[in-house]
Each structure stands twice: as C-alpha cells, then as structure tokens.
C-alpha cells in the first residue's frame, strides 16, 4: 500500500511539501524517480518538518486540529439540519474540512451561490463539479477557516437567501 499526502492543509498552504509512505523495498525506486523529476527539493523545509515530527509537535498539532475541525463540522451539520433539514441532504459529515449538501428538490445552485456571495456567504456550487449532464445540485461547504460561533449566522443567511430564490 502507498499513502500520499501533503502538509499544505494540515500546517499551512505555502509550505508546498508533501510526503509518501511506501514499502521499504520501493524506497530506492521512488527516490530515483523523485530526484529525476525535481533537481532542487526543499531540503531545509524537509529537515524542519522531520524535526517537528520527531519532537512530537506534529502529532499534538493534528490532535488539536481534529478537535477544532470536528467542533466546526458538528456546528455546521447541526445548524444545517435544524435550519435547512427539509431543503438539503447532507453528505460527508464524518471528517475533513468540507461537506456536501444536495438539494432535495430542483434548485439553481449556481444562481444561489452568486446571491450568497453578494451577502458574504461563499458557496461552491456542486453542479460545477460534474462533467456529465446528470448532475446533483447543491453545495460543497467548507468550514476549515470559519470560527464555530460564526456558523449559525452564515447558515441563517443561507436560509434567508434560499427563501427568497
């Protein structure tokens, strides 16, 4: 099994540093491919992150962030179910920094996203993520950078926008 990830989402985006967990018998081949594709890897950043991990700071950071994001996710899911449960079906509530809310009836997610943006609520229309004609409409809702206490007001704005669309 090979596991590939990035530190961009768990630390900060401008770090631009990823990682791979691979079987030991593949390390030499993957290292050769890596050196062929990238002449100047960020050695300093790699060493700093390695020390950060070795000293236990990364594990503590991940635990703290999981608690923070799970609180935000729970607040968003609870508020969506309370305010808009008849409007949306909610998907992907277990982990991550995004979830998907699909409309239970036909709505124009792109037009609603434009109205929401004008009101200061940023939504990603789900229909834009499809390459086929058979699309589900709704939104990809991110909560990674939204303070938990701001979520109810944002959902209320969305409820108001939907009521007038």
mmCIF file of C-alpha atoms in Angstrom:
data_model
loop_
_atom_site.group_PDB
_atom_site.id
_atom_site.type_symbol
_atom_site.label_atom_id
_atom_site.label_comp_id
_atom_site.label_asym_id
_atom_site.label_seq_id
_atom_site.Cartn_x
_atom_site.Cartn_y
_atom_site.Cartn_z
ATOM 1 C CA UNK A 1 0.000 0.000 0.000
ATOM 2 C CA UNK A 2 1.178 3.522 -0.816
ATOM 3 C CA UNK A 3 -0.074 6.561 1.075
ATOM 4 C CA UNK A 4 0.455 10.063 -0.348
ATOM 5 C CA UNK A 5 -0.319 13.317 1.435
ATOM 6 C CA UNK A 6 0.548 16.966 1.810
ATOM 7 C CA UNK A 7 1.387 19.245 4.696
ATOM 8 C CA UNK A 8 -0.358 22.124 2.908
ATOM 9 C CA UNK A 9 -3.724 21.527 4.557
ATOM 10 C CA UNK A 10 -2.563 20.401 7.968
ATOM 11 C CA UNK A 11 0.129 23.046 8.546
ATOM 12 C CA UNK A 12 -0.018 25.880 6.023
ATOM 13 C CA UNK A 13 -0.592 26.089 2.279
ATOM 14 C CA UNK A 14 2.572 27.921 1.285
ATOM 15 C CA UNK A 15 4.755 25.145 2.711
ATOM 16 C CA UNK A 16 4.242 23.172 -0.547
ATOM 17 C CA UNK A 17 5.661 19.982 0.925
ATOM 18 C CA UNK A 18 4.215 16.502 0.509
ATOM 19 C CA UNK A 19 5.048 13.024 1.703
ATOM 20 C CA UNK A 20 4.720 9.379 0.755
ATOM 21 C CA UNK A 21 4.560 6.279 2.913
ATOM 22 C CA UNK A 22 5.760 3.353 0.826
ATOM 23 C CA UNK A 23 7.025 -0.185 1.389
ATOM 24 C CA UNK A 24 10.748 -0.260 2.138
ATOM 25 C CA UNK A 25 11.504 -2.331 -0.957
ATOM 26 C CA UNK A 26 10.209 0.549 -3.133
ATOM 27 C CA UNK A 27 12.092 3.404 -1.449
ATOM 28 C CA UNK A 28 15.087 3.280 -3.782
ATOM 29 C CA UNK A 29 12.945 3.343 -6.943
ATOM 30 C CA UNK A 30 10.733 6.162 -5.687
ATOM 31 C CA UNK A 31 13.750 8.180 -4.554
ATOM 32 C CA UNK A 32 15.318 7.802 -8.001
ATOM 33 C CA UNK A 33 12.115 8.992 -9.667
ATOM 34 C CA UNK A 34 11.889 11.903 -7.231
ATOM 35 C CA UNK A 35 15.445 13.054 -7.933
ATOM 36 C CA UNK A 36 14.851 12.767 -11.684
ATOM 37 C CA UNK A 37 11.747 14.988 -11.541
ATOM 38 C CA UNK A 38 12.950 17.620 -9.079
ATOM 39 C CA UNK A 39 16.505 18.910 -9.095
ATOM 40 C CA UNK A 40 16.182 21.233 -6.071
ATOM 41 C CA UNK A 41 13.903 19.747 -3.402
ATOM 42 C CA UNK A 42 13.346 21.940 -0.333
ATOM 43 C CA UNK A 43 15.845 20.192 1.962
ATOM 44 C CA UNK A 44 15.651 22.843 4.683
ATOM 45 C CA UNK A 45 11.850 22.556 4.940
ATOM 46 C CA UNK A 46 12.084 18.773 4.899
ATOM 47 C CA UNK A 47 14.538 18.791 7.793
ATOM 48 C CA UNK A 48 12.473 21.278 9.806
ATOM 49 C CA UNK A 49 9.304 19.205 9.333
ATOM 50 C CA UNK A 50 11.181 15.997 10.190
ATOM 51 C CA UNK A 51 12.396 17.571 13.463
ATOM 52 C CA UNK A 52 8.888 18.919 14.122
ATOM 53 C CA UNK A 53 7.523 15.386 13.759
ATOM 54 C CA UNK A 54 10.307 13.659 15.721
ATOM 55 C CA UNK A 55 9.775 16.003 18.668
ATOM 56 C CA UNK A 56 6.035 15.197 18.771
ATOM 57 C CA UNK A 57 4.804 18.659 17.765
ATOM 58 C CA UNK A 58 3.088 17.429 14.609
ATOM 59 C CA UNK A 59 1.067 14.755 16.446
ATOM 60 C CA UNK A 60 -0.058 17.337 19.025
ATOM 61 C CA UNK A 61 -0.976 19.759 16.255
ATOM 62 C CA UNK A 62 -3.037 17.106 14.450
ATOM 63 C CA UNK A 63 -4.910 16.194 17.659
ATOM 64 C CA UNK A 64 -5.683 19.869 18.313
ATOM 65 C CA UNK A 65 -6.831 20.460 14.734
ATOM 66 C CA UNK A 66 -9.040 17.358 14.723
ATOM 67 C CA UNK A 67 -10.838 18.676 17.807
ATOM 68 C CA UNK A 68 -11.185 22.138 16.290
ATOM 69 C CA UNK A 69 -12.477 20.896 12.927
ATOM 70 C CA UNK A 70 -14.796 18.320 14.449
ATOM 71 C CA UNK A 71 -16.408 21.109 16.506
ATOM 72 C CA UNK A 72 -16.849 23.251 13.411
ATOM 73 C CA UNK A 73 -18.176 20.297 11.408
ATOM 74 C CA UNK A 74 -20.629 19.387 14.161
ATOM 75 C CA UNK A 75 -21.811 23.019 14.435
ATOM 76 C CA UNK A 76 -22.365 23.231 10.670
ATOM 77 C CA UNK A 77 -24.146 19.892 10.407
ATOM 78 C CA UNK A 78 -26.355 20.629 13.417
ATOM 79 C CA UNK A 79 -27.257 24.094 12.136
ATOM 80 C CA UNK A 80 -27.959 22.840 8.604
ATOM 81 C CA UNK A 81 -30.187 20.065 9.934
ATOM 82 C CA UNK A 82 -32.005 22.473 12.262
ATOM 83 C CA UNK A 83 -32.476 25.335 9.767
ATOM 84 C CA UNK A 84 -32.431 23.607 6.389
ATOM 85 C CA UNK A 85 -33.023 19.912 7.021
ATOM 86 C CA UNK A 86 -36.010 19.830 4.666
ATOM 87 C CA UNK A 87 -34.040 21.626 1.949
ATOM 88 C CA UNK A 88 -30.781 19.657 1.952
ATOM 89 C CA UNK A 89 -29.472 16.153 2.264
ATOM 90 C CA UNK A 90 -26.071 16.344 3.956
ATOM 91 C CA UNK A 91 -23.142 14.095 2.931
ATOM 92 C CA UNK A 92 -19.596 13.645 4.227
ATOM 93 C CA UNK A 93 -20.206 14.607 7.823
ATOM 94 C CA UNK A 94 -17.590 12.288 9.328
ATOM 95 C CA UNK A 95 -14.277 14.011 8.592
ATOM 96 C CA UNK A 96 -12.365 16.574 6.614
ATOM 97 C CA UNK A 97 -12.875 20.301 6.217
ATOM 98 C CA UNK A 98 -15.732 20.174 3.713
ATOM 99 C CA UNK A 99 -19.107 18.539 3.398
ATOM 100 C CA UNK A 100 -21.679 18.371 0.648
ATOM 101 C CA UNK A 101 -25.295 19.480 0.872
ATOM 102 C CA UNK A 102 -27.515 18.395 -2.025
ATOM 103 C CA UNK A 103 -30.938 19.860 -2.693
ATOM 104 C CA UNK A 104 -33.928 17.620 -2.062
ATOM 105 C CA UNK A 105 -35.784 19.449 -4.872
ATOM 106 C CA UNK A 106 -34.654 21.142 -8.078
ATOM 107 C CA UNK A 107 -32.826 24.440 -7.412
ATOM 108 C CA UNK A 108 -30.277 26.506 -9.336
ATOM 109 C CA UNK A 109 -27.169 26.141 -7.182
ATOM 110 C CA UNK A 110 -25.082 28.497 -9.346
ATOM 111 C CA UNK A 111 -27.576 31.373 -9.114
ATOM 112 C CA UNK A 112 -27.965 30.823 -5.376
ATOM 113 C CA UNK A 113 -24.182 30.792 -4.915
ATOM 114 C CA UNK A 114 -23.991 34.193 -6.663
ATOM 115 C CA UNK A 115 -26.672 35.642 -4.377
ATOM 116 C CA UNK A 116 -24.950 34.158 -1.333
ATOM 117 C CA UNK A 117 -21.591 35.659 -2.354
ATOM 118 C CA UNK A 118 -23.220 39.090 -2.547
ATOM 119 C CA UNK A 119 -24.363 38.517 1.058
ATOM 120 C CA UNK A 120 -20.876 37.444 2.198
ATOM 121 C CA UNK A 121 -21.507 33.677 2.236
ATOM 122 C CA UNK A 122 -19.177 31.733 -0.064
ATOM 123 C CA UNK A 123 -20.562 28.503 -1.529
ATOM 124 C CA UNK A 124 -19.173 26.207 -4.205
ATOM 125 C CA UNK A 125 -21.989 25.006 -6.500
ATOM 126 C CA UNK A 126 -21.849 21.220 -6.664
ATOM 127 C CA UNK A 127 -23.196 21.134 -10.232
ATOM 128 C CA UNK A 128 -19.931 22.714 -11.439
ATOM 129 C CA UNK A 129 -18.078 19.590 -10.299
ATOM 130 C CA UNK A 130 -19.780 17.307 -12.836
ATOM 131 C CA UNK A 131 -18.657 16.586 -16.381
ATOM 132 C CA UNK A 132 -21.871 14.789 -17.324
ATOM 133 C CA UNK A 133 -25.397 16.058 -17.889
ATOM 134 C CA UNK A 134 -26.762 14.085 -14.961
ATOM 135 C CA UNK A 135 -25.739 16.383 -12.091
ATOM 136 C CA UNK A 136 -26.736 16.737 -8.473
ATOM 137 C CA UNK A 137 -27.273 20.292 -7.353
ATOM 138 C CA UNK A 138 -26.220 21.655 -4.023
ATOM 139 C CA UNK A 139 -23.058 22.976 -2.457
ATOM 140 C CA UNK A 140 -19.639 21.975 -1.230
ATOM 141 C CA UNK A 141 -19.421 23.732 2.125
ATOM 142 C CA UNK A 142 -16.038 24.390 3.663
ATOM 143 C CA UNK A 143 -15.703 25.116 7.356
ATOM 144 C CA UNK A 144 -11.959 24.913 7.903
ATOM 145 C CA UNK A 145 -11.442 28.657 8.290
ATOM 146 C CA UNK A 146 -14.812 29.620 9.801
ATOM 147 C CA UNK A 147 -14.997 30.193 13.537
ATOM 148 C CA UNK A 148 -17.562 27.895 15.153
ATOM 149 C CA UNK A 149 -19.544 30.808 16.585
ATOM 150 C CA UNK A 150 -19.970 32.357 13.093
ATOM 151 C CA UNK A 151 -21.547 29.243 11.580
ATOM 152 C CA UNK A 152 -25.159 29.754 12.797
ATOM 153 C CA UNK A 153 -25.310 33.271 11.325
ATOM 154 C CA UNK A 154 -23.898 32.057 7.994
ATOM 155 C CA UNK A 155 -26.468 29.241 7.792
ATOM 156 C CA UNK A 156 -29.214 31.730 8.676
ATOM 157 C CA UNK A 157 -28.065 33.965 5.800
ATOM 158 C CA UNK A 158 -28.220 30.943 3.513
ATOM 159 C CA UNK A 159 -31.716 30.084 4.775
ATOM 160 C CA UNK A 160 -32.838 33.654 4.035
ATOM 161 C CA UNK A 161 -31.298 33.553 0.533
ATOM 162 C CA UNK A 162 -32.981 30.237 -0.224
ATOM 163 C CA UNK A 163 -36.335 31.541 1.000
ATOM 164 C CA UNK A 164 -36.086 34.414 -1.499
ATOM 165 C CA UNK A 165 -34.757 32.487 -4.501
#
